[in-house]
């Protein structure tokens, strides 16, 4: 049995004790496993935003245990699950779609085995499954227990899917969506350079802006550009300014790319 | 000597280097002890809020070293202390009441031994006891040094008490106080279900709202409810909305429970 | 080869996955090295603010690997570097001045050896050098690889300098600058008590306020004072109030000290 890292994402924020207590629970069960915080500032109950963040981070988490908790249905009949993404990476969390995009990004065929976790924990209340259900399961996986030891098997194909929006080509233009706006105001689109081709303009809310494809922020002129970002996707960016804020872009906003 | 975890709470925030430097100091003295952040976003100088947070987290921290620093009196005559809560858990921080509710939650009789830490550290100034006084003491305890090695004994009964507000029953109604509002807008009360009994209404600022006692957020209808939270207390909650914000509840607010 | 700690500062914030992914990258390369977050809330692209924070923290980081990433020029011709500060402390980051004040604080003669890191990493895009360039180099240094293994040697004297502002004495008064405003509203000045001498007043924006030099916040009366802070510098402070906010002080603000 070897200790694996636990990678932890949630919508818990950092003002309450939630994140610290989850770390404490994991540390008791798997004292040799580091716990790495991916982020805890997913907007409260924003399953799609959390899924997009985990999907981006996934390539760097392969082989570890991913603990994801954005769980508006906590305490209801939604299942608590753990599954093997297909190449040894274990994901643990609510069965609400949060974890599937990351799993498919790591291993496109999808999960190869899954179990349902017991949610009858004897805790004083049912509202903190992160502490009472998910953290113990993630810690046991991290210290080397097999998936089958964590719960009753369920069919991997029964896991709830959540599909991030997909861009389309319509009349020679690409209709894209914003997946993410980062701290620096870059608006990542669901488009790679090879799909986009030789873009010249982006159109937002009916207004077109020149936006060439460039390789770094320093290559952007006074206006906007599409930068090939660190995930290989195009992002609407400016040089030293927050493009997303200026253009009113948020996750889910529509952006047209024109040649 | 075995390495124990240090559980660290403060009002330092995360924008300054305070938390990182405390981690660095502990890491040099006790390199095998993990340092777990409980939260550092206690409101500046809010001893009561910090004490309530530590009290909630305490059951998951038993056996470790709790480092709590909310310390408006830093550099004055207030004592710096470390004490044994009664079952091996060591708490380190200013003697201003911050740590006592957590200690009593772990072991109701209260601290069994206490020492006063030396605050004459030779540091350039007296304003960062977290770094210069408390972190070294917590790290020494975490690496296994006995309490008696950390300072001069003081009488445990002399430690400054801070009592969190206690609910009362008045004329068949329960007069409760809000202990905590979490990120999701749940307002935790100082009442357990067994004390409350069959509540039907909550009254806030003279206005009554239907609020049945339920086991999870998903069981709440369009209005409000009292959810048995993960600490076994009742919290005023809504389903997918921030009840505390809607009702104007803050820590210390009064809430009446009516049958 | 022994494992050293990595001390990590950036302007990444904590809402995106940037910090977590950097931790994951370091953990794979140097699994026995703790990664300590100094702060990630440096204002976006604020090289001077980041440099001042690292300079303050530096004495507690000696002997470790300091990873600093505030990098508005990412992807451009600015160099990526690692250097030995002179007594074994390795600093890794962009060659834009961010790291030099910390290095000089640790060892005033300045860096004794430096290398340029390869930025041609094969990553999907060039915008996340923290993940692709700096984290791997810091991790390799932390697990004990010599500086020379990390890149091609460059002349230490060629590293970009950034000088924090220096106070001056003019007509018997000290003209100082604010280096930092902390969470509690203390405004640290670039002046030590020995340089300042027996100050009686501070003048801000043409208005004088009584401000004696004191040793702790508890020694401050109803107005303002100059507290000898935990770095040995004078800070404009109030007791239980945010002096910087009341006086409109920000990093870079000018403050005159009058005897």
XYZ file of C-alpha atoms in Angstrom:
777
model
C 0.000 0.000 0.000
C 1.446 3.357 -1.006
C 0.175 6.798 -0.089
C -1.387 8.771 -2.888
C -2.225 12.468 -2.909
C -5.790 13.698 -2.408
C -6.742 16.626 -4.659
C -9.630 18.533 -3.101
C -12.087 20.944 -4.774
C -15.282 22.327 -3.248
C -17.631 25.273 -2.983
C -16.953 25.545 0.771
C -15.069 28.836 0.659
C -12.294 29.505 3.164
C -14.135 31.516 5.819
C -15.813 28.573 7.579
C -13.966 25.603 9.107
C -15.261 23.154 6.470
C -12.037 22.783 4.471
C -9.835 22.483 7.543
C -12.016 19.812 9.115
C -11.983 17.768 5.889
C -8.177 17.987 5.923
C -8.165 16.850 9.558
C -10.397 13.860 8.778
C -8.201 12.778 5.860
C -5.018 13.268 7.885
C -6.174 10.839 10.566
C -7.055 8.101 8.091
C -4.236 8.635 5.589
C -1.486 10.471 7.477
C 1.083 9.939 4.740
C -1.066 11.365 1.936
C -0.651 15.030 1.084
C -3.922 16.913 0.600
C -3.710 19.499 -2.176
C -6.400 22.166 -2.431
C -7.441 22.798 -6.034
C -9.857 25.536 -5.080
C -12.707 26.007 -2.621
C -14.106 29.130 -4.214
C -16.388 27.477 -6.709
C -19.582 29.563 -6.506
C -21.986 27.960 -4.007
C -23.820 25.038 -5.676
C -22.268 25.750 -9.117
C -21.820 22.183 -10.342
C -20.943 23.260 -13.902
C -18.280 25.720 -12.776
C -16.750 23.124 -10.469
C -16.802 20.516 -13.220
C -15.052 22.859 -15.647
C -12.351 23.617 -13.076
C -11.714 19.938 -12.347
C -11.691 19.165 -16.069
C -8.946 21.731 -16.634
C -6.863 20.529 -13.700
C -7.314 16.809 -14.395
C -4.181 16.122 -16.487
C -2.022 17.163 -13.539
C -3.960 15.012 -11.056
C -3.719 11.667 -12.862
C -2.987 8.760 -10.549
C -4.227 10.538 -7.444
C -7.520 10.661 -5.597
C -9.777 13.553 -6.620
C -12.240 14.671 -3.949
C -14.855 16.993 -5.406
C -17.686 18.395 -3.310
C -20.230 20.747 -4.861
C -23.343 19.160 -3.535
C -26.647 21.053 -3.476
C -28.453 17.726 -2.995
C -26.604 16.772 0.186
C -28.815 14.688 2.465
C -31.286 13.787 -0.305
C -31.496 10.632 -2.411
C -28.654 11.659 -4.748
C -25.969 8.998 -4.558
C -22.531 9.441 -3.022
C -20.009 7.663 -5.252
C -16.389 6.774 -5.872
C -15.121 5.546 -9.208
C -12.032 4.584 -11.114
C -11.624 6.886 -14.125
C -9.936 4.139 -16.068
C -6.226 4.518 -15.470
C -6.003 4.357 -11.719
C -7.285 7.820 -10.865
C -10.053 7.608 -8.270
C -12.729 10.293 -8.069
C -14.969 10.715 -5.012
C -18.009 12.942 -4.607
C -21.731 13.386 -5.181
C -23.246 11.687 -8.228
C -24.393 14.924 -9.846
C -22.094 15.272 -12.844
C -19.345 17.242 -11.088
C -16.658 14.617 -11.638
C -17.456 13.137 -15.048
C -15.884 15.773 -17.332
C -12.565 15.425 -15.455
C -12.744 11.648 -15.691
C -13.438 11.756 -19.441
C -10.618 14.231 -19.936
C -8.219 11.762 -18.304
C -9.532 8.659 -20.036
C -12.239 9.296 -22.673
C -13.996 5.927 -22.496
C -15.146 6.930 -19.023
C -15.223 5.234 -15.624
C -14.435 1.507 -15.522
C -15.746 0.756 -12.037
C -17.870 2.603 -9.507
C -19.248 2.125 -5.998
C -21.966 3.763 -3.994
C -20.813 5.084 -0.619
C -22.803 4.506 2.533
C -24.314 7.821 3.675
C -25.654 6.472 6.953
C -22.713 7.684 9.000
C -24.126 8.314 12.430
C -23.041 11.971 12.258
C -25.195 14.480 14.178
C -26.782 15.774 10.950
C -26.825 14.912 7.273
C -25.599 18.215 5.871
C -21.811 17.781 5.766
C -21.150 14.747 3.577
C -17.755 16.236 2.686
C -16.647 15.509 6.242
C -18.687 12.416 7.041
C -18.907 10.481 3.755
C -16.536 11.748 1.061
C -13.392 12.563 3.070
C -13.198 9.139 4.745
C -13.701 7.390 1.396
C -11.078 9.544 -0.340
C -8.625 8.942 2.494
C -9.137 5.195 2.379
C -8.534 5.203 -1.382
C -5.445 7.365 -0.875
C -3.931 4.955 1.613
C -4.387 2.154 -0.888
C -7.701 0.450 -0.189
C -9.289 -0.933 -3.342
C -12.423 0.707 -4.715
C -14.457 -2.393 -3.949
C -13.793 -1.905 -0.234
C -15.431 1.512 -0.225
C -19.010 0.588 -1.077
C -21.459 -1.476 -3.089
C -20.729 -1.736 -6.829
C -22.879 0.300 -9.180
C -22.911 0.372 -12.982
C -20.433 3.008 -14.248
C -22.861 3.857 -17.051
C -25.438 4.861 -14.435
C -23.358 7.795 -13.193
C -25.003 11.166 -13.818
C -23.452 12.874 -16.839
C -22.820 16.578 -17.189
C -21.654 17.769 -20.562
C -19.817 21.050 -20.852
C -21.087 23.151 -23.799
C -19.615 22.328 -27.218
C -18.863 24.900 -29.927
C -20.398 24.576 -33.399
C -19.631 25.945 -36.867
C -22.595 27.819 -38.338
C -22.434 29.571 -41.706
C -18.649 29.784 -41.701
C -18.540 31.237 -38.206
C -17.805 29.462 -34.940
C -20.418 29.752 -32.221
C -18.533 29.339 -28.959
C -19.290 29.582 -25.243
C -17.233 30.973 -22.396
C -16.185 28.130 -20.095
C -14.303 30.185 -17.520
C -13.195 33.692 -16.630
C -9.920 33.680 -14.708
C -8.574 36.162 -12.140
C -6.843 38.162 -14.874
C -10.015 38.595 -16.926
C -9.236 36.075 -19.655
C -12.390 34.381 -20.990
C -11.622 30.803 -21.994
C -13.716 29.494 -24.898
C -14.620 25.914 -25.749
C -12.573 26.132 -28.956
C -9.071 25.053 -29.945
C -6.999 26.930 -32.548
C -7.317 24.100 -35.057
C -11.107 24.218 -34.903
C -11.231 28.002 -35.041
C -8.899 28.463 -37.990
C -7.797 31.968 -39.096
C -10.074 34.082 -36.885
C -10.017 37.856 -37.396
C -12.954 39.057 -35.297
C -14.885 38.107 -32.187
C -18.519 39.122 -31.941
C -20.070 39.592 -28.517
C -23.670 40.705 -28.001
C -23.933 41.753 -31.650
C -20.756 43.825 -31.690
C -17.591 42.781 -33.550
C -14.050 43.397 -32.258
C -10.780 42.691 -34.108
C -9.117 39.724 -32.363
C -6.213 37.911 -33.998
C -4.937 34.583 -32.665
C -1.660 35.092 -30.740
C 0.669 33.032 -28.518
C 1.072 35.317 -25.492
C -0.434 38.326 -23.772
C 2.587 40.396 -24.789
C 1.675 39.887 -28.452
C -1.697 41.615 -28.018
C -2.034 45.177 -29.302
C -4.228 47.872 -27.744
C -7.449 45.882 -28.356
C -8.360 42.231 -27.904
C -6.947 38.952 -29.136
C -7.529 35.228 -28.903
C -4.624 33.804 -26.920
C -3.826 30.098 -27.058
C -4.114 29.481 -23.335
C -2.291 27.008 -21.131
C -4.940 24.345 -21.750
C -4.688 24.651 -25.550
C -7.978 26.527 -25.853
C -8.575 30.037 -27.143
C -9.228 32.767 -24.593
C -10.502 36.272 -25.273
C -7.798 38.433 -23.725
C -6.288 41.886 -23.533
C -2.754 42.949 -22.551
C -2.741 44.068 -18.924
C -6.512 44.620 -18.859
C -9.450 42.376 -17.970
C -11.040 41.566 -21.329
C -13.937 39.638 -19.834
C -15.006 42.527 -17.664
C -14.755 45.035 -20.514
C -16.814 42.816 -22.829
C -19.300 41.615 -20.214
C -18.304 37.957 -20.594
C -19.220 35.373 -17.985
C -19.221 31.567 -17.977
C -21.905 30.544 -20.461
C -21.741 33.753 -22.529
C -21.897 33.262 -26.294
C -19.012 34.443 -28.482
C -18.919 34.190 -32.283
C -15.570 33.815 -34.043
C -15.445 35.247 -37.575
C -12.798 34.781 -40.241
C 8.441 11.422 20.378
C 5.863 11.314 17.612
C 4.798 14.108 15.282
C 1.332 15.480 15.851
C -0.631 17.755 13.539
C -0.946 21.475 14.209
C -4.430 22.897 13.533
C -4.170 26.623 12.901
C -6.910 29.277 13.091
C -6.423 33.041 13.010
C -7.802 36.388 11.907
C -4.731 36.985 9.700
C -6.509 36.714 6.355
C -4.661 35.304 3.363
C -3.523 38.489 1.620
C -0.528 39.194 3.868
C 2.372 36.797 4.444
C 1.394 36.128 8.080
C -0.024 32.630 7.620
C 2.802 31.487 5.364
C 5.483 32.698 7.752
C 3.828 30.891 10.676
C 3.822 27.710 8.566
C 7.514 28.261 7.792
C 8.381 28.705 11.478
C 6.514 25.537 12.465
C 8.071 23.577 9.589
C 11.577 24.302 10.791
C 10.906 23.221 14.365
C 8.561 20.287 13.640
C 9.248 19.230 10.047
C 7.266 16.006 10.348
C 4.090 17.665 11.634
C 1.443 18.606 9.074
C -0.032 22.069 9.551
C -3.752 22.193 8.768
C -5.428 25.562 8.261
C -8.846 25.695 9.921
C -9.536 29.218 8.693
C -7.766 32.561 8.708
C -10.784 34.630 7.810
C -12.107 35.192 11.297
C -13.090 38.877 11.276
C -10.186 40.981 12.575
C -10.109 40.868 16.401
C -13.372 38.849 16.610
C -12.545 36.620 19.568
C -16.107 35.319 19.893
C -16.376 34.368 16.217
C -13.015 32.615 16.346
C -13.986 30.783 19.537
C -17.246 29.562 17.985
C -15.390 28.286 14.923
C -12.826 26.392 17.005
C -15.580 24.991 19.207
C -17.342 23.538 16.161
C -14.152 22.061 14.703
C -12.819 20.704 18.003
C -14.149 17.100 17.847
C -12.122 16.527 14.675
C -8.940 18.006 16.151
C -8.705 15.877 19.300
C -5.194 14.677 20.054
C -3.511 17.385 17.996
C -2.098 20.805 18.752
C -4.553 23.664 18.213
C -2.919 27.024 17.442
C -5.454 29.847 17.700
C -4.470 33.460 17.168
C -7.088 36.204 17.387
C -5.204 38.589 19.556
C -6.215 42.253 19.792
C -4.120 42.545 22.954
C -0.839 41.455 21.329
C 2.117 43.140 22.977
C 0.169 44.104 26.128
C 0.016 42.375 29.517
C -2.418 39.697 28.338
C -0.810 36.303 28.867
C 0.360 33.960 26.106
C -0.533 30.418 27.145
C -0.502 26.734 26.248
C -2.672 24.191 28.005
C -3.727 20.579 28.004
C -7.468 20.331 27.394
C -7.660 17.184 29.444
C -7.230 14.303 27.029
C -3.951 15.122 25.364
C -5.083 17.913 23.064
C -2.839 20.943 23.487
C -4.141 24.441 22.772
C -1.812 27.409 22.240
C -2.717 31.085 21.938
C -3.529 34.314 23.745
C -5.274 34.041 27.116
C -8.362 35.941 26.018
C -11.042 33.243 25.923
C -10.532 32.209 22.291
C -9.543 28.639 23.134
C -11.699 27.736 26.147
C -14.988 26.821 24.397
C -13.113 24.360 22.140
C -11.338 22.850 25.146
C -14.602 22.448 27.077
C -16.242 20.896 24.034
C -13.506 18.258 23.943
C -13.391 17.619 27.673
C -16.041 19.474 29.717
C -14.167 19.636 33.026
C -11.750 22.017 31.349
C -7.967 22.332 31.126
C -5.915 20.118 33.455
C -2.568 21.908 33.122
C -1.442 25.243 31.698
C 1.746 27.215 31.199
C 2.540 30.839 30.473
C 4.733 31.332 27.402
C 7.671 33.708 27.446
C 6.859 36.716 25.235
C 10.308 38.240 25.473
C 11.501 36.794 22.192
C 14.059 39.264 20.920
C 12.016 39.815 17.754
C 12.277 43.262 16.126
C 8.826 44.253 17.412
C 6.132 42.882 19.708
C 3.240 42.822 17.233
C 3.473 39.339 15.682
C 3.226 36.878 18.566
C 1.763 34.323 16.140
C 5.182 34.067 14.541
C 7.432 34.759 17.505
C 5.668 33.201 20.514
C 2.768 30.921 19.570
C 4.126 29.116 16.476
C 7.359 27.992 18.181
C 5.415 26.743 21.210
C 2.863 24.888 19.054
C 5.654 23.323 16.996
C 7.513 22.176 20.096
C 4.328 20.589 21.443
C 3.687 18.976 18.048
C 7.110 17.364 17.978
C 6.450 15.874 21.383
C 7.852 18.212 24.011
C 5.843 18.102 27.242
C 3.745 21.109 28.222
C 5.997 21.779 31.201
C 8.922 22.462 28.857
C 7.082 25.321 27.138
C 6.750 27.778 30.037
C 6.045 28.451 33.691
C 3.020 26.647 35.162
C -0.104 28.687 35.799
C -3.364 27.692 37.436
C -5.775 26.282 34.800
C -8.661 27.944 36.639
C -7.004 31.314 36.038
C -7.451 31.114 32.249
C -9.787 33.768 30.856
C -13.230 32.301 30.154
C -15.445 33.228 27.232
C -18.915 31.769 27.260
C -20.837 31.466 24.033
C -24.490 32.578 24.415
C -26.915 29.990 25.816
C -30.548 29.623 24.733
C -33.367 29.823 27.277
C -37.011 28.762 27.429
C -39.343 31.672 28.193
C -43.128 31.305 28.308
C -43.100 28.129 26.242
C -40.911 29.632 23.548
C -37.189 29.182 23.050
C -35.096 32.338 22.934
C -32.054 31.456 20.846
C -29.058 33.273 19.406
C -27.304 32.900 16.066
C -23.827 31.456 16.623
C -22.658 31.425 13.021
C -23.721 32.192 9.462
C -21.994 29.922 6.950
C -21.093 30.519 3.302
C -24.418 29.086 2.160
C -26.485 31.409 4.335
C -27.452 28.905 7.033
C -27.763 30.540 10.464
C -26.714 28.101 13.181
C -28.558 28.537 16.488
C -27.423 27.578 19.968
C -30.216 24.991 20.202
C -30.376 21.249 19.646
C -33.534 19.493 18.400
C -34.186 17.874 21.761
C -34.212 21.249 23.522
C -36.335 22.871 20.836
C -39.028 20.213 20.633
C -41.754 20.436 17.970
C -41.071 23.902 16.572
C -43.492 25.295 13.979
C -42.405 28.917 13.645
C -39.311 31.062 13.956
C -39.722 34.686 14.925
C -37.099 37.199 13.828
C -37.360 40.918 14.595
C -41.006 40.533 15.595
C -42.056 38.648 12.482
C -42.993 34.948 12.461
C -42.144 32.531 9.649
C -43.250 28.887 9.319
C -40.185 26.718 9.897
C -40.530 22.980 10.507
C -37.601 20.884 11.740
C -36.139 18.807 8.861
C -33.105 16.578 8.229
C -31.744 18.029 4.967
C -31.915 21.088 2.729
C -33.802 19.051 0.133
C -36.657 18.592 2.598
C -37.285 22.331 2.832
C -40.267 23.747 0.944
C -40.413 27.206 -0.627
C -39.977 28.967 2.736
C -37.706 28.380 5.704
C -36.959 25.441 7.947
C -34.822 24.449 10.897
C -32.298 21.916 9.610
C -30.449 19.647 12.004
C -26.975 20.699 10.950
C -23.757 18.710 10.886
C -22.952 19.698 14.470
C -26.335 18.532 15.777
C -27.671 22.072 16.214
C -30.620 23.685 14.484
C -29.916 26.104 11.673
C -32.366 28.489 10.021
C -32.109 27.505 6.350
C -33.749 27.691 2.950
C -33.372 25.352 -0.035
C -30.889 26.861 -2.483
C -31.203 30.356 -1.034
C -29.337 32.203 1.722
C -31.814 32.280 4.617
C -29.581 34.391 6.864
C -29.294 37.145 4.304
C -33.015 37.159 3.582
C -33.872 37.357 7.289
C -31.093 39.748 8.274
C -29.486 37.249 10.641
C -25.927 37.706 11.870
C -23.921 36.111 14.677
C -25.550 37.301 17.889
C -28.978 37.911 16.345
C -31.938 36.771 18.463
C -34.341 34.147 17.107
C -37.456 32.886 18.929
C -38.671 29.338 18.290
C -42.425 28.797 18.738
C -44.342 25.553 18.919
C 19.932 14.735 -1.479
C 17.604 16.134 1.180
C 14.135 17.540 0.690
C 13.821 21.275 1.149
C 10.608 23.279 1.523
C 9.215 25.298 -1.369
C 7.799 28.699 -0.360
C 5.308 29.856 -2.962
C 4.007 33.391 -3.627
C 1.964 34.529 -6.610
C -0.773 36.804 -7.887
C -2.890 33.781 -8.908
C -5.627 34.236 -6.318
C -7.390 31.204 -4.888
C -10.523 31.058 -7.053
C -8.918 29.413 -10.091
C -7.076 26.075 -10.052
C -3.663 27.672 -10.664
C -2.251 27.296 -7.152
C -3.500 23.730 -6.733
C -2.037 22.606 -10.043
C 1.355 24.115 -9.168
C 1.249 22.183 -5.877
C 0.387 19.008 -7.808
C 3.305 19.494 -10.211
C 5.761 20.060 -7.359
C 4.401 17.084 -5.417
C 5.113 14.698 -8.273
C 8.697 15.844 -8.709
C 9.580 16.431 -5.065
C 7.099 14.376 -3.015
C 9.020 14.821 0.231
C 9.147 18.625 0.046
C 6.413 20.569 1.823
C 4.966 23.437 -0.208
C 4.148 26.467 1.932
C 1.907 29.183 0.512
C 3.172 32.657 1.418
C 0.253 34.382 -0.285
C -1.463 34.249 -3.659
C -3.384 37.462 -3.248
C -0.752 39.834 -4.550
C -2.747 42.228 -6.761
C -2.694 40.965 -10.369
C 0.631 41.951 -12.025
C 1.799 43.970 -8.977
C 5.505 43.157 -9.071
C 6.384 45.777 -6.447
C 3.776 44.561 -3.984
C 4.890 40.977 -4.433
C 8.525 41.949 -4.007
C 7.777 43.810 -0.768
C 5.885 40.788 0.604
C 8.705 38.383 -0.223
C 11.258 40.793 1.212
C 9.401 40.843 4.550
C 9.008 37.056 4.671
C 12.557 36.268 3.527
C 14.268 35.876 6.930
C 11.929 32.975 7.746
C 12.502 31.278 4.377
C 16.299 31.072 4.434
C 17.658 27.768 3.210
C 14.529 26.865 1.271
C 13.407 27.301 -2.314
C 11.380 30.450 -2.952
C 9.001 30.236 -5.902
C 7.668 33.686 -6.818
C 5.332 34.194 -9.760
C 4.006 37.664 -10.550
C 4.625 37.658 -14.236
C 2.862 40.136 -16.529
C 5.451 39.341 -19.229
C 4.730 35.602 -19.345
C 5.310 34.228 -22.825
C 7.419 37.195 -23.958
C 11.202 37.543 -24.122
C 11.559 38.204 -20.369
C 13.837 35.545 -18.916
C 12.769 32.784 -16.544
C 15.486 32.357 -13.930
C 16.665 30.535 -10.830
C 19.435 31.842 -8.644
C 21.316 31.216 -5.433
C 20.849 34.176 -3.088
C 24.263 33.606 -1.576
C 23.719 31.333 1.401
C 21.960 28.371 -0.117
C 18.510 29.880 -0.585
C 17.338 29.333 -4.160
C 14.846 31.716 -5.749
C 12.885 30.796 -8.881
C 10.669 33.030 -11.001
C 10.469 35.601 -13.778
C 13.443 37.954 -14.210
C 11.435 41.110 -13.559
C 12.704 42.255 -10.165
C 10.188 40.349 -8.036
C 12.811 38.235 -6.269
C 15.787 40.564 -5.842
C 14.700 42.520 -2.731
C 14.135 39.237 -0.856
C 17.518 37.937 -1.983
C 19.299 41.120 -0.888
C 17.490 41.035 2.443
C 18.860 37.537 3.051
C 22.362 38.210 1.805
C 23.074 41.845 0.871
C 25.858 41.249 -1.675
C 23.200 39.686 -3.888
C 22.966 36.504 -5.961
C 26.134 34.466 -6.402
C 24.996 32.247 -9.286
C 22.063 32.260 -11.683
C 20.668 30.188 -14.543
C 18.162 30.836 -17.279
C 15.344 28.272 -17.408
C 14.204 26.737 -20.663
C 10.731 28.077 -21.499
C 10.198 25.802 -24.483
C 8.208 23.242 -22.545
C 5.905 21.692 -25.108
C 2.858 22.804 -23.063
C -0.335 23.571 -25.022
C 0.133 27.324 -24.567
C 2.738 29.718 -23.201
C 0.630 31.481 -20.593
C 1.156 29.382 -17.446
C 4.885 29.389 -16.807
C 4.149 28.879 -13.094
C 2.987 25.359 -13.919
C 5.213 24.566 -16.891
C 8.527 26.291 -16.174
C 8.856 27.556 -12.613
C 7.218 24.764 -10.585
C 9.340 21.995 -12.149
C 12.520 24.009 -11.591
C 11.612 24.810 -7.979
C 10.757 21.164 -7.319
C 14.040 19.957 -8.782
C 15.944 22.423 -6.604
C 13.904 21.328 -3.588
C 14.768 17.677 -4.073
C 18.417 18.593 -4.155
C 19.458 19.119 -7.762
C 22.211 21.711 -8.104
C 21.419 25.058 -9.704
C 23.639 24.253 -12.667
C 21.360 21.358 -13.602
C 18.354 23.657 -14.015
C 19.504 25.780 -16.961
C 22.218 27.711 -18.728
C 24.353 29.975 -16.529
C 23.737 33.708 -16.729
C 25.584 36.558 -15.084
C 24.031 37.311 -11.644
C 24.669 41.013 -12.211
C 22.418 40.849 -15.274
C 19.293 40.067 -13.216
C 16.667 42.809 -13.379
C 16.746 44.945 -10.231
C 13.739 46.413 -8.489
C 14.427 48.802 -5.663
C 11.806 49.410 -3.016
C 11.483 53.123 -2.169
C 13.976 54.544 0.350
C 13.148 57.217 2.935
C 15.155 60.451 3.081
C 15.751 63.191 5.641
C 14.816 66.651 4.335
C 14.993 69.782 6.468
C 14.941 67.843 9.725
C 11.902 65.822 8.694
C 11.811 62.265 7.356
C 10.098 61.776 4.025
C 8.868 58.195 4.061
C 6.753 55.967 1.854
C 4.162 53.358 2.724
C 5.458 49.898 1.775
C 2.445 47.879 2.808
C -1.010 48.098 4.358
C -1.904 44.949 6.277
C -5.294 43.384 6.998
C -5.594 45.328 10.245
C -5.003 48.694 8.600
C -1.431 49.241 9.753
C 0.624 51.186 7.190
C 4.230 50.021 7.259
C 6.785 52.723 6.402
C 10.270 52.314 4.992
C 11.758 53.710 8.198
C 13.271 52.136 11.298
C 13.022 53.743 14.756
C 16.733 54.586 14.780
C 16.460 56.524 11.513
C 13.260 58.260 12.580
C 14.445 59.401 15.998
C 11.994 61.099 18.418
C 9.000 61.588 16.126
C 6.002 63.521 17.473
C 3.839 64.016 14.391
C 3.055 62.339 11.098
C 1.958 64.489 8.188
C -0.234 62.980 5.499
C -1.555 64.971 2.543
C -0.614 68.241 4.216
C -2.275 67.475 7.532
C -0.365 66.736 10.754
C -1.460 64.190 13.362
C 0.165 63.523 16.756
C 1.866 60.128 16.556
C 4.337 59.025 19.227
C 6.559 55.964 18.765
C 5.233 53.022 20.833
C 5.924 49.280 21.225
C 2.430 47.786 20.874
C -1.070 48.590 19.697
C -2.271 48.611 23.309
C 0.015 51.583 24.008
C -1.778 53.767 21.457
C -4.209 56.398 22.764
C -7.368 57.532 20.982
C -5.433 58.853 17.943
C -2.523 57.491 15.924
C 0.948 56.253 16.723
C 4.038 54.818 15.070
C 4.329 51.227 16.239
C 7.606 49.359 15.916
C 6.256 46.492 13.848
C 7.305 42.864 13.719
C 9.854 43.603 10.976
C 11.494 46.401 12.972
C 9.964 49.158 10.836
C 7.578 51.899 11.915
C 3.922 51.498 11.011
C 1.233 54.169 11.231
C -1.367 52.492 13.457
C -4.407 52.999 15.652
C -5.724 50.854 18.521
C -8.536 48.642 17.227
C -9.129 50.808 14.161
C -7.715 50.750 10.634
C -5.353 53.726 10.539
C -4.517 53.343 6.856
C -8.132 53.526 5.811
C -8.839 56.542 8.015
C -5.821 58.409 6.657
C -6.183 57.287 3.033
C -2.810 55.525 3.017
C -1.917 52.984 0.336
C 1.357 51.384 -0.757
C 3.425 54.198 -2.241
C 1.714 56.982 -0.242
C 4.041 59.643 1.153
C 4.215 60.232 4.903
C 6.345 62.895 6.603
C 7.645 62.272 10.108
C 8.214 65.419 12.213
C 10.017 65.757 15.515
